[in-house]
PDB file of C-alpha atoms (C1' of nucleotides) in Angstrom:
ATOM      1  CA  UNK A   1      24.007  16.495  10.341  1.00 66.00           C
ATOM      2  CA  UNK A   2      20.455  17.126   9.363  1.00 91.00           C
ATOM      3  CA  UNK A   3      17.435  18.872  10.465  1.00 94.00           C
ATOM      4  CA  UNK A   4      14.580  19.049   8.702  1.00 97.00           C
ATOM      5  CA  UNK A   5      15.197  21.040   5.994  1.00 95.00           C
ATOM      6  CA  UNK A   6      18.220  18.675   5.011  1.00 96.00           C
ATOM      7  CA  UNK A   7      15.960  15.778   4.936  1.00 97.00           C
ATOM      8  CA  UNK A   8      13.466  17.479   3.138  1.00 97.00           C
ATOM      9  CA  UNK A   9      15.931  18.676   0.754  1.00 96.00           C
ATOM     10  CA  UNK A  10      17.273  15.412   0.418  1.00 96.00           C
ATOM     11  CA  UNK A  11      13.344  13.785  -0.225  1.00 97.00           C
ATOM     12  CA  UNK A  12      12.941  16.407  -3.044  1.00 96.00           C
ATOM     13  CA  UNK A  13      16.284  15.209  -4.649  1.00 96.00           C
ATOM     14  CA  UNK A  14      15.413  11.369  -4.633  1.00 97.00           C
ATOM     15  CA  UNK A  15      11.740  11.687  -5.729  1.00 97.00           C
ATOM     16  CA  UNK A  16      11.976  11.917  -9.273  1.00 97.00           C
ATOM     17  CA  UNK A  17      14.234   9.567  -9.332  1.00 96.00           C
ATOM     18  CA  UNK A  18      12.549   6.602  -6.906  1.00 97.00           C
ATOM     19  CA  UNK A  19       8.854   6.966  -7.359  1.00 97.00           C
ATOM     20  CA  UNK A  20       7.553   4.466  -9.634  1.00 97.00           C
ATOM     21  CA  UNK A  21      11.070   2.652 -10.126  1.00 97.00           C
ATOM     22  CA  UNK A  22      11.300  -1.249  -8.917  1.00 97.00           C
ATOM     23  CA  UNK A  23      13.411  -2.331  -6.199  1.00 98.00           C
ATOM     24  CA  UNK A  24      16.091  -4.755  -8.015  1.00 98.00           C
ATOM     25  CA  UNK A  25      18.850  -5.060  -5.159  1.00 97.00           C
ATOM     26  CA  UNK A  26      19.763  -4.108  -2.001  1.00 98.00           C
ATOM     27  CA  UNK A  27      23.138  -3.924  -0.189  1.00 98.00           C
ATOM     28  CA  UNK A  28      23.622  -3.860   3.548  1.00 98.00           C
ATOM     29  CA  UNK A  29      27.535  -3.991   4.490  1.00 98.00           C
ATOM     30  CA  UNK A  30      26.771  -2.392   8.063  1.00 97.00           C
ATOM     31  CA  UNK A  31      23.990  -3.438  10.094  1.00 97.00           C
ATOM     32  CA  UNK A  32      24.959  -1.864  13.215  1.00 97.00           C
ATOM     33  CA  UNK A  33      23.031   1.169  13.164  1.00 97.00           C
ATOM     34  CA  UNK A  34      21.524   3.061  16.067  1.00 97.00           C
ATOM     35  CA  UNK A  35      19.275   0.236  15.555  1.00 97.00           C
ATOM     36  CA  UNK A  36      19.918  -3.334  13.526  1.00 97.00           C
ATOM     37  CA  UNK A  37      18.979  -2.994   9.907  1.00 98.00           C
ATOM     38  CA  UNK A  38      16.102  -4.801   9.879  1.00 98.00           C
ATOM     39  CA  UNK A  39      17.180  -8.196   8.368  1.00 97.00           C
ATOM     40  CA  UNK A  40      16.103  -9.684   4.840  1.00 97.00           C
ATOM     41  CA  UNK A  41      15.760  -6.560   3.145  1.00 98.00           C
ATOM     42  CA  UNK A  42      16.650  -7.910  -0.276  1.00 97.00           C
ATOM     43  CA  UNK A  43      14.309 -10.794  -0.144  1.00 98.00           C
ATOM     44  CA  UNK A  44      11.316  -8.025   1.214  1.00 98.00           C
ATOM     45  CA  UNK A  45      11.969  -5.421  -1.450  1.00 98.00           C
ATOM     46  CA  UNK A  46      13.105  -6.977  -4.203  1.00 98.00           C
ATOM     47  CA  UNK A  47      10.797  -6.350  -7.227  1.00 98.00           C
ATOM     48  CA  UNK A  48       9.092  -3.694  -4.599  1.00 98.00           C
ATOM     49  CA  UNK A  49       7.370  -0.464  -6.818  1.00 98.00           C
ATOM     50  CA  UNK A  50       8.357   2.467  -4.632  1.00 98.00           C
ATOM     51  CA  UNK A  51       4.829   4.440  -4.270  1.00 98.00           C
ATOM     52  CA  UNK A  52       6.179   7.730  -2.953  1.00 98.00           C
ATOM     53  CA  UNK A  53       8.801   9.004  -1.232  1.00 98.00           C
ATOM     54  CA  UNK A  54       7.635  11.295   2.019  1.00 98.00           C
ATOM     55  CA  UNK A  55       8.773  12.494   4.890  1.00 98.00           C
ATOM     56  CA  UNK A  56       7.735  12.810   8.728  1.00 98.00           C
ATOM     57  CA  UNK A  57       9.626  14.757  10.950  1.00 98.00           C
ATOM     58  CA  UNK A  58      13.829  14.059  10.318  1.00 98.00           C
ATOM     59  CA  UNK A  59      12.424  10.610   9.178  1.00 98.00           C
ATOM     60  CA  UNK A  60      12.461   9.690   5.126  1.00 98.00           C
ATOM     61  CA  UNK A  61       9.425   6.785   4.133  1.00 98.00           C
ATOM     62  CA  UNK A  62       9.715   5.349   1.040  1.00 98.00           C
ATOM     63  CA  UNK A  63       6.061   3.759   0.839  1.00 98.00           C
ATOM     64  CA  UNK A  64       6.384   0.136  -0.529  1.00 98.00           C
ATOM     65  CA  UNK A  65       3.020  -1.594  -1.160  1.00 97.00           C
ATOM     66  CA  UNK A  66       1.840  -2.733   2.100  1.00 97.00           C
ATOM     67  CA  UNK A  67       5.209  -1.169   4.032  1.00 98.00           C
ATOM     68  CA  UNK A  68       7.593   1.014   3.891  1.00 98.00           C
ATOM     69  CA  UNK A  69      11.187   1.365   4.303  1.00 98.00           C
ATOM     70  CA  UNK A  70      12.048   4.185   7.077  1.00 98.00           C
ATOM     71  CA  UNK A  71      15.277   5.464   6.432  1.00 98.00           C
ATOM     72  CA  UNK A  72      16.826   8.438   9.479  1.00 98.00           C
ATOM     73  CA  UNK A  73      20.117  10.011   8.857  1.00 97.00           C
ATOM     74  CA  UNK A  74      21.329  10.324  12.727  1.00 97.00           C
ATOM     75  CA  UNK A  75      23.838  13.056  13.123  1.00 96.00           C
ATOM     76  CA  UNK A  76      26.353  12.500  10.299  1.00 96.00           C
ATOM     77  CA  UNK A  77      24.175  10.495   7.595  1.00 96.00           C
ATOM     78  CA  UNK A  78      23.680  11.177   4.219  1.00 95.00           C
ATOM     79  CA  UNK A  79      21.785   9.649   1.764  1.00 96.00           C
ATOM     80  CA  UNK A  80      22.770  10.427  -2.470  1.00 95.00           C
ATOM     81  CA  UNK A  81      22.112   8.863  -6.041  1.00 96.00           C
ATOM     82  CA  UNK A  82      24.829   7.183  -7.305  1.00 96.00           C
ATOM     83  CA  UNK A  83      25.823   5.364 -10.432  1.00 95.00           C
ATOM     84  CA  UNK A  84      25.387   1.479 -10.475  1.00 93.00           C
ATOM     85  CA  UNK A  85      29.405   1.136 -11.001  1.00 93.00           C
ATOM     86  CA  UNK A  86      30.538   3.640  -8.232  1.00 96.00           C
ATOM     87  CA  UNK A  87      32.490   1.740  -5.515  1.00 97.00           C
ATOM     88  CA  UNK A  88      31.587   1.345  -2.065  1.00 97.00           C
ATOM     89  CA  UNK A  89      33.559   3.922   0.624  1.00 95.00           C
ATOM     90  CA  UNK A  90      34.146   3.215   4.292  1.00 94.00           C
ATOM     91  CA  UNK A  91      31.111   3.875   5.233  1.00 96.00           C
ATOM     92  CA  UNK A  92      28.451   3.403   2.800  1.00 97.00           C
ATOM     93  CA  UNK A  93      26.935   0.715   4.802  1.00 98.00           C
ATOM     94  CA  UNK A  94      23.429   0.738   2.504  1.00 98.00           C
ATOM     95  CA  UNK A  95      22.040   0.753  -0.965  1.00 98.00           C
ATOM     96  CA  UNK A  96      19.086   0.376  -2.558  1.00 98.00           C
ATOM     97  CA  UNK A  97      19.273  -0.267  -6.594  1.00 98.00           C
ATOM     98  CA  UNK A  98      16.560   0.163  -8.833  1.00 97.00           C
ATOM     99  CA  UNK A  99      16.552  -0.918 -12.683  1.00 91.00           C
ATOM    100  CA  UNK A 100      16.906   1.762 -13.688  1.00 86.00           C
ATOM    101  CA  UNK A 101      20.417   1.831 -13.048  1.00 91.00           C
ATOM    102  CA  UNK A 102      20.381   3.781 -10.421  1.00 95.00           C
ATOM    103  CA  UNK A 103      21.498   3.459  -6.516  1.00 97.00           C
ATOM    104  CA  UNK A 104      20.398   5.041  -3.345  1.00 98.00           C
ATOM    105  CA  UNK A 105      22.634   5.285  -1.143  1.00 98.00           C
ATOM    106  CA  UNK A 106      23.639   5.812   2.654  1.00 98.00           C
ATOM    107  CA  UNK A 107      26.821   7.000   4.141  1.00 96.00           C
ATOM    108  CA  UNK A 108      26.706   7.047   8.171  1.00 97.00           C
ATOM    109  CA  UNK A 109      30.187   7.571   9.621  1.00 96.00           C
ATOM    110  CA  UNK A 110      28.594   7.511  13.145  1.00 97.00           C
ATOM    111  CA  UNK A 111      26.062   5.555  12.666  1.00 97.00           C
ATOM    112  CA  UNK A 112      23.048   7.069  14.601  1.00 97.00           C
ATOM    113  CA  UNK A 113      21.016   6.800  11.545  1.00 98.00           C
ATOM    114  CA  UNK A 114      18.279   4.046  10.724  1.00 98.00           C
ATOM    115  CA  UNK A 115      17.086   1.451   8.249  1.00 98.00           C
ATOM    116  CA  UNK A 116      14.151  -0.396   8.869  1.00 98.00           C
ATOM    117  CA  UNK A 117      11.217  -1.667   7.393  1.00 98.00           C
ATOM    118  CA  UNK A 118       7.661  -1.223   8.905  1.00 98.00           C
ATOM    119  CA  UNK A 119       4.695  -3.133   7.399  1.00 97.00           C
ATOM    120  CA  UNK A 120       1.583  -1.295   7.762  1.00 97.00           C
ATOM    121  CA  UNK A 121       1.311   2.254   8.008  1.00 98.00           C
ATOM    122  CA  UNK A 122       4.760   3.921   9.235  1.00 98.00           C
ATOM    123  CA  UNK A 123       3.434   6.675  10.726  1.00 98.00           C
ATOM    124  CA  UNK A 124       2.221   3.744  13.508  1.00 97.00           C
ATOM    125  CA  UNK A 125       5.800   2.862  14.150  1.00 97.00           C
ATOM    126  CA  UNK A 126       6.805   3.118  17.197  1.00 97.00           C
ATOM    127  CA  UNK A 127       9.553   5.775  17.126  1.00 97.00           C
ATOM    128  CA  UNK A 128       6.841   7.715  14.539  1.00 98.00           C
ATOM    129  CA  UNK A 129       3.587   7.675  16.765  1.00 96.00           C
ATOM    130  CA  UNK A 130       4.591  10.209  19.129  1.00 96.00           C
ATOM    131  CA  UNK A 131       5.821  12.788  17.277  1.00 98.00           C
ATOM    132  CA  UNK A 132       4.657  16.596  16.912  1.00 98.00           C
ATOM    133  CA  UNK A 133       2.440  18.679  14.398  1.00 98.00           C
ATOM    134  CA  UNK A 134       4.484  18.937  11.525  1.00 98.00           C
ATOM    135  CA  UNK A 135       6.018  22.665  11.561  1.00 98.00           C
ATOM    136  CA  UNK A 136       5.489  23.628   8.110  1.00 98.00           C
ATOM    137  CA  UNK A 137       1.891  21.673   7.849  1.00 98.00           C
ATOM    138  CA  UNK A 138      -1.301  24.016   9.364  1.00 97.00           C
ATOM    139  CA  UNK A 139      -0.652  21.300  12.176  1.00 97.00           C
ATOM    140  CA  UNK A 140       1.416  22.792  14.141  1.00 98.00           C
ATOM    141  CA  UNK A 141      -0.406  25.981  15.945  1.00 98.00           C
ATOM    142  CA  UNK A 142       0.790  28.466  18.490  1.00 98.00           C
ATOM    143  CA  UNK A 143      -2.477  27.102  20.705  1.00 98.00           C
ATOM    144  CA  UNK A 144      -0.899  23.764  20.344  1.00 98.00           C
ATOM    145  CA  UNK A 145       2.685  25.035  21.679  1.00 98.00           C
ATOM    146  CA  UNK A 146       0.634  26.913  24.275  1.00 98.00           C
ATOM    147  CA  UNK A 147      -0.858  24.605  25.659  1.00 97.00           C
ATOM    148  CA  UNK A 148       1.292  21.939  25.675  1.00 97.00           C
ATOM    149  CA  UNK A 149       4.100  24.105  27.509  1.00 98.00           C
ATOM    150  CA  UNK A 150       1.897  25.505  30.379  1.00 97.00           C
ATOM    151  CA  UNK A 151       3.534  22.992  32.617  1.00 96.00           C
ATOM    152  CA  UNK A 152       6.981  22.881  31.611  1.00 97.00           C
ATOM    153  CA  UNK A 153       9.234  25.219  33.548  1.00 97.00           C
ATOM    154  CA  UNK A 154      12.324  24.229  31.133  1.00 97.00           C
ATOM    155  CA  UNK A 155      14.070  26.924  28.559  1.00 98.00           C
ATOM    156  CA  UNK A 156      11.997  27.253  25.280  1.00 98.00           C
ATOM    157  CA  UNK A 157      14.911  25.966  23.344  1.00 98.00           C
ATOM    158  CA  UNK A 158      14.843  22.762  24.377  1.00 98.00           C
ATOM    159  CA  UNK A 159      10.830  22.361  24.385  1.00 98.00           C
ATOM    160  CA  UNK A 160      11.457  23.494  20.483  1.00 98.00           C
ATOM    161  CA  UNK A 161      13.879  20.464  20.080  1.00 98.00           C
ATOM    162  CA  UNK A 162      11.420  18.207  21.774  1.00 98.00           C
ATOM    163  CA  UNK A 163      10.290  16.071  18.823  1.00 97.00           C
ATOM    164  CA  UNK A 164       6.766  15.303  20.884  1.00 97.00           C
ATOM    165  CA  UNK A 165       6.427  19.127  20.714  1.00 98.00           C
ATOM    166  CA  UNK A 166       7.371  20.011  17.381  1.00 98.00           C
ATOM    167  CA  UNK A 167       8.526  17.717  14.448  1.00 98.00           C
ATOM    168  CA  UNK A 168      11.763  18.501  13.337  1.00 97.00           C
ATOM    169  CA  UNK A 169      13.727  21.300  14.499  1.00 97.00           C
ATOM    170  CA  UNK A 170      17.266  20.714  15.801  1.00 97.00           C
ATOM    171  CA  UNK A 171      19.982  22.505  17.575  1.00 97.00           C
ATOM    172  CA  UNK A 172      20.848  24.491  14.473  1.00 97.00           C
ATOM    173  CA  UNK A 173      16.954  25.914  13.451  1.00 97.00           C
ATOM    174  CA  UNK A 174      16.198  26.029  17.057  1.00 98.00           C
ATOM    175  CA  UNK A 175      19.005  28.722  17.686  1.00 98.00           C
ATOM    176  CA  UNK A 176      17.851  30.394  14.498  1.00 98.00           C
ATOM    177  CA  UNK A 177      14.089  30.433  15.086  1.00 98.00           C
ATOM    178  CA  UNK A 178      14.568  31.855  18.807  1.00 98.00           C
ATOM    179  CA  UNK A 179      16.827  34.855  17.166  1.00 98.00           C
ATOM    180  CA  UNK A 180      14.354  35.642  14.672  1.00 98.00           C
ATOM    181  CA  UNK A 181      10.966  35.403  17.105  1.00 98.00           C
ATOM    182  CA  UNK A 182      13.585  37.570  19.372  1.00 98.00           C
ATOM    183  CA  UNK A 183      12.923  35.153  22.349  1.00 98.00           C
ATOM    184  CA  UNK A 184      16.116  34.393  24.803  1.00 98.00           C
ATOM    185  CA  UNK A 185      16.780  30.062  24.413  1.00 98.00           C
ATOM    186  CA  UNK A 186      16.807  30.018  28.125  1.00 97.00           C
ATOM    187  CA  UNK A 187      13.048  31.405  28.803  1.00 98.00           C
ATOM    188  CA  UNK A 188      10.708  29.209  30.879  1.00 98.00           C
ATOM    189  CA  UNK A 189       8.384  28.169  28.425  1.00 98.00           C
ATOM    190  CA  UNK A 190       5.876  28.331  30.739  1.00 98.00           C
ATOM    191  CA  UNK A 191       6.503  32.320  30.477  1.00 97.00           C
ATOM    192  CA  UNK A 192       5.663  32.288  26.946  1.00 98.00           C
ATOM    193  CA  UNK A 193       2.516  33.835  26.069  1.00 98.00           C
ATOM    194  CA  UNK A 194       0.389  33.497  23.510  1.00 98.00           C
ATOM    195  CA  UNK A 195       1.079  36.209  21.235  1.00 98.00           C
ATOM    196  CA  UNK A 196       5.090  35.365  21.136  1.00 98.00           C
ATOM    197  CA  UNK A 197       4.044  31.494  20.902  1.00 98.00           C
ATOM    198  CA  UNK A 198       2.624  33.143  17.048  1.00 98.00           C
ATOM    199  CA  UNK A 199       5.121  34.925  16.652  1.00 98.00           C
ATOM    200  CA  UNK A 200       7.752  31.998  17.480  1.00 98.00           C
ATOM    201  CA  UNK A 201       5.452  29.652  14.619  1.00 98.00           C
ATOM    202  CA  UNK A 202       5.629  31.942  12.231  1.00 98.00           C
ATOM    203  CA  UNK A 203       9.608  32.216  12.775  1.00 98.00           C
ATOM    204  CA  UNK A 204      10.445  28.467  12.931  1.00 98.00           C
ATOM    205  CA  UNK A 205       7.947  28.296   9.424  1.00 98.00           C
ATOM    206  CA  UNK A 206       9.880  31.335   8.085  1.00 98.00           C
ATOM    207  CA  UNK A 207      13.203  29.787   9.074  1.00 98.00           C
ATOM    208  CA  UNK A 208      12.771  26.408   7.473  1.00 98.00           C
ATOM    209  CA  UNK A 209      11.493  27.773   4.487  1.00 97.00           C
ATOM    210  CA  UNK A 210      14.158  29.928   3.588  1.00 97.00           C
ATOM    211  CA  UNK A 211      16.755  27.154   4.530  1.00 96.00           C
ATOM    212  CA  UNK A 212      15.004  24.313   2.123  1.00 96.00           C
ATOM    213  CA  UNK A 213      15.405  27.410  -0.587  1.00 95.00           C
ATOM    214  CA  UNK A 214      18.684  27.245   0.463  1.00 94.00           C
ATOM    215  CA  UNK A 215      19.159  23.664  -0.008  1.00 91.00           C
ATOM    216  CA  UNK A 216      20.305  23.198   3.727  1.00 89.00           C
ATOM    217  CA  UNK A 217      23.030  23.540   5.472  1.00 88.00           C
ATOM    218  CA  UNK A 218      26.197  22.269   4.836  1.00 85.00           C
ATOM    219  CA  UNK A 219      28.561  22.221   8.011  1.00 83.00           C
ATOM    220  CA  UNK A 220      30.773  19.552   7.671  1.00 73.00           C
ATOM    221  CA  UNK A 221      29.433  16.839   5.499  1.00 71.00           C
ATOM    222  CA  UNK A 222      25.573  17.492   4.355  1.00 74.00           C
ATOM    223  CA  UNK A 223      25.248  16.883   0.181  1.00 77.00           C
ATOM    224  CA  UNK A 224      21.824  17.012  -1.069  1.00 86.00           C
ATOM    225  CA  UNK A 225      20.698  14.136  -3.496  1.00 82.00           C
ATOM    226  CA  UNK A 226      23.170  14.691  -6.029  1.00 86.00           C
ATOM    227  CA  UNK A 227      26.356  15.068  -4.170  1.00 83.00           C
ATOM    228  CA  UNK A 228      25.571  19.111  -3.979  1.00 86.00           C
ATOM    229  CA  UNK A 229      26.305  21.438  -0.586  1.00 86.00           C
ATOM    230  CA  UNK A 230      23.930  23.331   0.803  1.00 90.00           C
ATOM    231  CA  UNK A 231      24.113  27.178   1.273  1.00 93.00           C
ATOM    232  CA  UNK A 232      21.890  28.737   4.298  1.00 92.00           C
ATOM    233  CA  UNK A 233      25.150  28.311   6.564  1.00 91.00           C
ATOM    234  CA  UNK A 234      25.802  31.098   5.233  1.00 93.00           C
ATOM    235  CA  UNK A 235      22.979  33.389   6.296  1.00 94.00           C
ATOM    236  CA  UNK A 236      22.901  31.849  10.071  1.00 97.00           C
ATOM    237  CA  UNK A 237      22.030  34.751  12.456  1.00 97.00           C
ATOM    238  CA  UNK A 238      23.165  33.280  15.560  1.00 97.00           C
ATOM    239  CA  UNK A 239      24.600  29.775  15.535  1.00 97.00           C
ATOM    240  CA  UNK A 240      28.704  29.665  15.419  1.00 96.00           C
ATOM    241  CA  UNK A 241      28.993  32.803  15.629  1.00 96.00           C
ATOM    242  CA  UNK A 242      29.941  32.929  19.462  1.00 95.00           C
ATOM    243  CA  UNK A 243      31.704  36.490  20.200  1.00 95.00           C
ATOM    244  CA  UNK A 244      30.757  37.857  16.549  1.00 96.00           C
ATOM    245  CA  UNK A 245      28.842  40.973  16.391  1.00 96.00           C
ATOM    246  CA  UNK A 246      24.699  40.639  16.184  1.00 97.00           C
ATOM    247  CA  UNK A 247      24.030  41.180  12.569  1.00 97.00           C
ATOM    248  CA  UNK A 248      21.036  43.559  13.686  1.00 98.00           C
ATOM    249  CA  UNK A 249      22.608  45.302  16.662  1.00 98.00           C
ATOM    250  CA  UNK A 250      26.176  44.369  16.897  1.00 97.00           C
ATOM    251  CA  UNK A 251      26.532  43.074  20.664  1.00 97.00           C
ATOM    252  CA  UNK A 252      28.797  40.483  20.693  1.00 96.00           C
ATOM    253  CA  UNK A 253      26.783  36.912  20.259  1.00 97.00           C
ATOM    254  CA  UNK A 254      26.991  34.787  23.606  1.00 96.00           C
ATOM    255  CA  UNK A 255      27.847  31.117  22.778  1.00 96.00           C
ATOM    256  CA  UNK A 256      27.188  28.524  25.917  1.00 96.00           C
ATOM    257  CA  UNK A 257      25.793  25.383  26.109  1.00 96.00           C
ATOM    258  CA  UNK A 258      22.361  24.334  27.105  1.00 96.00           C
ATOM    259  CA  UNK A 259      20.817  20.656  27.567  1.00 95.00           C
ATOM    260  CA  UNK A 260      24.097  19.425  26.356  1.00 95.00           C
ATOM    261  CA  UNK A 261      23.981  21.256  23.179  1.00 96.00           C
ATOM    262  CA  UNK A 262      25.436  24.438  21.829  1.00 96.00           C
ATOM    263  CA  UNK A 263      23.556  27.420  22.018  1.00 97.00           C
ATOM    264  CA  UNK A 264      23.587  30.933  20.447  1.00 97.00           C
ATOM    265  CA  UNK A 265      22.005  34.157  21.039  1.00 97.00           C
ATOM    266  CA  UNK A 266      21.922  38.210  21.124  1.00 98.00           C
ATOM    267  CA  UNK A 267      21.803  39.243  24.316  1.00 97.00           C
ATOM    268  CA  UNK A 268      20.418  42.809  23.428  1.00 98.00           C
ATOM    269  CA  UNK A 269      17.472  40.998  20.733  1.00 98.00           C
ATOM    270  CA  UNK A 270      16.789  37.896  22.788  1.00 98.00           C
ATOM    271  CA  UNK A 271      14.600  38.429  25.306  1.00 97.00           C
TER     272      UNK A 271
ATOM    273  C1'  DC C   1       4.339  13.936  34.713  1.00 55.75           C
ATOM    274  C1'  DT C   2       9.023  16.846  33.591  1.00 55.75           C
ATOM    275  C1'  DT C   3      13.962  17.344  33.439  1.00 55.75           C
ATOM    276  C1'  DT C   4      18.604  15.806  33.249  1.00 55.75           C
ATOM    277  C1'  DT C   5      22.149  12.668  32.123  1.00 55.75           C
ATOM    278  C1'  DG C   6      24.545   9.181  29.771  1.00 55.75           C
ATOM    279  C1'  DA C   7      24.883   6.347  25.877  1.00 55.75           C
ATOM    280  C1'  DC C   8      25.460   5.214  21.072  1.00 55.75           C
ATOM    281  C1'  DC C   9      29.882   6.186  17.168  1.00 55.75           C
ATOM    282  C1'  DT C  10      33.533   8.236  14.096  1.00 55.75           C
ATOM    283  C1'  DG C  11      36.147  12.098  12.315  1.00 55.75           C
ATOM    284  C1'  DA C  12      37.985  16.739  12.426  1.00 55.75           C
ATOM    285  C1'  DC C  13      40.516  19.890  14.702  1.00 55.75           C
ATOM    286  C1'  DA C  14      43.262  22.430  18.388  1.00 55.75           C
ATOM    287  C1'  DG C  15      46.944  22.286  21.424  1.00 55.75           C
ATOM    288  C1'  DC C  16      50.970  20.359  23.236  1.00 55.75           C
TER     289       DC C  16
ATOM    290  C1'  DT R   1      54.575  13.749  13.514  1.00 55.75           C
ATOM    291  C1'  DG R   2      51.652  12.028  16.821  1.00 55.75           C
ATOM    292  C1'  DC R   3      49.254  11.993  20.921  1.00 55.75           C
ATOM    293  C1'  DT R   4      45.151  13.715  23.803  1.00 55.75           C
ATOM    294  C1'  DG R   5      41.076  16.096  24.540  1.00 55.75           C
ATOM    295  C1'  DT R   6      36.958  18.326  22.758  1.00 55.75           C
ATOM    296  C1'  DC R   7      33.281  18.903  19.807  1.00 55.75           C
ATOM    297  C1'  DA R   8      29.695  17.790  16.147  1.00 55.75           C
ATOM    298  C1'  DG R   9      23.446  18.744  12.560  1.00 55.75           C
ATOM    299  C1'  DG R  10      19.979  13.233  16.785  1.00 55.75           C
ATOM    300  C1'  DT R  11      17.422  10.608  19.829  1.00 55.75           C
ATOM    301  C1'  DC R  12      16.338   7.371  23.317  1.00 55.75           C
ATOM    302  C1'  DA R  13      16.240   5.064  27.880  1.00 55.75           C
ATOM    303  C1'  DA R  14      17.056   5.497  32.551  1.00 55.75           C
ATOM    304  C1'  DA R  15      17.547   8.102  36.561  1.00 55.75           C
ATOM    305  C1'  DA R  16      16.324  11.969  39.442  1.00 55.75           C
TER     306       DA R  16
END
DNA sequence: CTTTTGACCTGACAGC
DNA sequence: TGCTGTCAGGTCAAAA
């Protein structure tokens, strides 16, 4: 479900509400997430002040003290402010409740998504270390993506959705970032020089942008903090739109699948 | 090292 | 109605 700019969106929503509120309870009713919610969570959060709320990549940390809870929403997760008295669905397998009435909390029908907590700094976690310059931080550079793809003989779309590359972009901002820099998903990106590599940033930053304005995306199931759809679905370029005219030169848009994910692009734009 | 594949899991939808 | 197959916004480990 979301990329970065539904995570982000989602941050933005809780903030207000969770900085500088105490931890009173916590719920799990589903450990068995992509990994084990990490056990004890009432006993190591309880009376907890959450610090801020930030975000790394697709990853949410809610800075505790001297840890922090890392919350990711997989494929299908979402994470919203409810009401103290709002009943449980199927799969709200997590909540964290705060005094001032208030819960946060996570619905995960697949249950890709992840809730652990890291004492220390989380950006040392393990699954955090690795990752990419930030794409809308002055971290990530078109040197950087230059140089780190001079050996890679793969297409450009799947280097973007490399999270050791680039921090956050996924199938759907990948597919729109290529259409906009006007670069074809299956280019080498090895063959990518310099100039496009800037032009490519600048897209994927534009992109983003726009879509956080947006509030996301909402495809099937993404609600921002407050229960609310997104709306940049609605100005995608390229992706489902497979056999639909190009909304800059009206070739049909060509709709196949690369690295085992759906991919869309103008065959007349795309180079 | 890079690249590809399979695995994790449920729900929605198309087609018969 | 109900079955079967396919697909979905992510990411990792293992294999090639």
């Amino acid at each position: 479900m979301p990329e970065l700019p539904e995570v982000e969106t989602t941050r933005r929503g809780l903030a207000p509400h969770v900085c500088g509120a105490t931890v009173t309870g916590v719920v799990v009713r589903n450990r068995a997430l992509r990994q084990p919610v990490t056990r004890n969570l009432a006993r190591i959060l309880s009376g907890r002040r959450i610090d801020a709320l930030e975000r790394r990549a697709k990853y949410l940390l809610f800075r505790a003290g001297d840890g922090s809870l890392i919350v990711h929403l997989g494929m299908s997760g979402r994470l919203w402010l409810v009401n103290a008295n709002t009943p449980p669905a199927r799969h709200d397998h997590f909540d964290l409740a705060f005094g001032n009435g208030r819960i946060v909390r996570l619905r995960d029908p697949r249950r890709f998504g992840l809730v652990l907590w890291h004492r220390g700094d989380p950006l040392m976690h393990k699954l955090l270390r690795e990752i990419g310059p930030e794409p809308l931080s002055a971290a990530l550079t078109a040197e950087w993506l230059y140089r780190q793809t001079r050996t890679r003989s793969g297409a450009i779309k799947n280097a973007l959705m490399d999270s050791h590359l680039v921090a956050g972009v996924g199938n759907i901002y990948a597919n729109e970032a290529l259409f906009r820099a006007r670069i074809n998903p299956k280019l080498p990106a090895r063959r990518i020089g310099l100039a496009r590599y800037a032009v490519l940033v600048d897209k994927i930053r534009e992109t983003l942008t726009e879509a956080i304005e947006a509030g996301g995306s909402s495809l099937r199931d993404y609600v921002n903090s407050a229960g609310e759809a997104g709306f940049f679905q609605n100005r995608f370029f390229v992706y489902g739109r497979g056999g639909d005219a190009c909304l800059t030169c009206t070739t049909p848009i060509r709709g196949f699948v690369l690295g085992q994910r759906a991919t869309f692009y103008c065959p007349r734009c795309q180079r």
